[in-house]
């Protein structure tokens, strides 16, 4: 085998490894962003429930003052 042929083979291998690493990083980023989106949805739900409880509590306090 001459040097040019070896370089072509090494470039193909490096390209395949690079593509695999990029795909792996892309899937890891998708998983992290999905988990972050789930966390933000949970925080939103907790805040909405807190606002609902606060409104009910304040309405009872207002009724008690009359």
PDB file of C-alpha atoms in Angstrom:
ATOM      1  CA  UNK A   1       0.000   0.000   0.000  1.00  0.00           C
ATOM      2  CA  UNK A   2       1.267   3.389  -0.797  1.00  0.00           C
ATOM      3  CA  UNK A   3       1.004   6.457   1.390  1.00  0.00           C
ATOM      4  CA  UNK A   4      -1.859   8.089  -0.540  1.00  0.00           C
ATOM      5  CA  UNK A   5      -4.070   5.036  -0.170  1.00  0.00           C
ATOM      6  CA  UNK A   6      -3.374   4.867   3.565  1.00  0.00           C
ATOM      7  CA  UNK A   7      -4.237   8.553   3.907  1.00  0.00           C
ATOM      8  CA  UNK A   8      -7.533   7.998   2.092  1.00  0.00           C
ATOM      9  CA  UNK A   9      -8.401   5.104   4.414  1.00  0.00           C
ATOM     10  CA  UNK A  10      -7.431   7.126   7.502  1.00  0.00           C
ATOM     11  CA  UNK A  11      -9.566  10.065   6.326  1.00  0.00           C
ATOM     12  CA  UNK A  12     -12.557   7.769   5.861  1.00  0.00           C
ATOM     13  CA  UNK A  13     -12.107   6.291   9.338  1.00  0.00           C
ATOM     14  CA  UNK A  14     -11.657   9.738  10.902  1.00  0.00           C
ATOM     15  CA  UNK A  15     -14.749  10.991   9.065  1.00  0.00           C
ATOM     16  CA  UNK A  16     -16.821   8.054  10.292  1.00  0.00           C
ATOM     17  CA  UNK A  17     -15.625   8.516  13.875  1.00  0.00           C
ATOM     18  CA  UNK A  18     -16.300  12.256  13.687  1.00  0.00           C
ATOM     19  CA  UNK A  19     -19.806  11.654  12.376  1.00  0.00           C
ATOM     20  CA  UNK A  20     -20.505   9.141  15.147  1.00  0.00           C
ATOM     21  CA  UNK A  21     -19.244  11.546  17.812  1.00  0.00           C
ATOM     22  CA  UNK A  22     -21.397  14.360  16.422  1.00  0.00           C
ATOM     23  CA  UNK A  23     -24.466  12.125  16.409  1.00  0.00           C
ATOM     24  CA  UNK A  24     -23.767  11.089  20.002  1.00  0.00           C
ATOM     25  CA  UNK A  25     -23.384  14.717  21.093  1.00  0.00           C
ATOM     26  CA  UNK A  26     -26.576  15.656  19.272  1.00  0.00           C
ATOM     27  CA  UNK A  27     -28.593  12.953  21.047  1.00  0.00           C
ATOM     28  CA  UNK A  28     -27.084  13.872  24.417  1.00  0.00           C
ATOM     29  CA  UNK A  29     -28.040  17.514  23.844  1.00  0.00           C
ATOM     30  CA  UNK A  30     -31.578  16.483  22.879  1.00  0.00           C
ATOM     31  CA  UNK A  31     -31.893  14.461  26.100  1.00  0.00           C
ATOM     32  CA  UNK A  32     -30.581  17.327  28.243  1.00  0.00           C
ATOM     33  CA  UNK A  33     -32.879  19.860  26.576  1.00  0.00           C
ATOM     34  CA  UNK A  34     -35.853  17.510  26.938  1.00  0.00           C
ATOM     35  CA  UNK A  35     -35.139  17.089  30.647  1.00  0.00           C
ATOM     36  CA  UNK A  36     -34.817  20.869  31.036  1.00  0.00           C
ATOM     37  CA  UNK A  37     -38.131  21.371  29.231  1.00  0.00           C
ATOM     38  CA  UNK A  38     -39.773  18.818  31.535  1.00  0.00           C
ATOM     39  CA  UNK A  39     -38.318  20.592  34.580  1.00  0.00           C
ATOM     40  CA  UNK A  40     -39.608  23.975  33.396  1.00  0.00           C
ATOM     41  CA  UNK A  41     -43.054  22.488  32.787  1.00  0.00           C
ATOM     42  CA  UNK A  42     -43.085  21.108  36.329  1.00  0.00           C
ATOM     43  CA  UNK A  43     -42.041  24.497  37.744  1.00  0.00           C
ATOM     44  CA  UNK A  44     -44.810  26.167  35.739  1.00  0.00           C
ATOM     45  CA  UNK A  45     -47.373  23.703  37.106  1.00  0.00           C
ATOM     46  CA  UNK A  46     -46.236  24.286  40.696  1.00  0.00           C
ATOM     47  CA  UNK A  47     -46.426  28.062  40.259  1.00  0.00           C
ATOM     48  CA  UNK A  48     -49.903  27.852  38.737  1.00  0.00           C
ATOM     49  CA  UNK A  49     -51.116  25.705  41.639  1.00  0.00           C
ATOM     50  CA  UNK A  50     -49.538  28.128  44.119  1.00  0.00           C
ATOM     51  CA  UNK A  51     -51.350  31.049  42.465  1.00  0.00           C
ATOM     52  CA  UNK A  52     -54.639  29.140  42.609  1.00  0.00           C
ATOM     53  CA  UNK A  53     -54.216  28.380  46.318  1.00  0.00           C
ATOM     54  CA  UNK A  54     -53.219  31.993  47.006  1.00  0.00           C
ATOM     55  CA  UNK A  55     -56.322  33.310  45.221  1.00  0.00           C
ATOM     56  CA  UNK A  56     -58.619  30.979  47.161  1.00  0.00           C
ATOM     57  CA  UNK A  57     -56.936  31.916  50.442  1.00  0.00           C
ATOM     58  CA  UNK A  58     -57.172  35.636  49.707  1.00  0.00           C
ATOM     59  CA  UNK A  59     -60.827  35.316  48.750  1.00  0.00           C
ATOM     60  CA  UNK A  60     -61.557  33.626  52.099  1.00  0.00           C
ATOM     61  CA  UNK A  61     -59.657  36.359  53.939  1.00  0.00           C
ATOM     62  CA  UNK A  62     -61.629  39.017  52.070  1.00  0.00           C
ATOM     63  CA  UNK A  63     -64.924  37.292  52.936  1.00  0.00           C
ATOM     64  CA  UNK A  64     -63.904  37.146  56.594  1.00  0.00           C
ATOM     65  CA  UNK A  65     -63.281  40.884  56.787  1.00  0.00           C
ATOM     66  CA  UNK A  66     -66.848  41.824  55.779  1.00  0.00           C
TER      67      UNK A  66
END
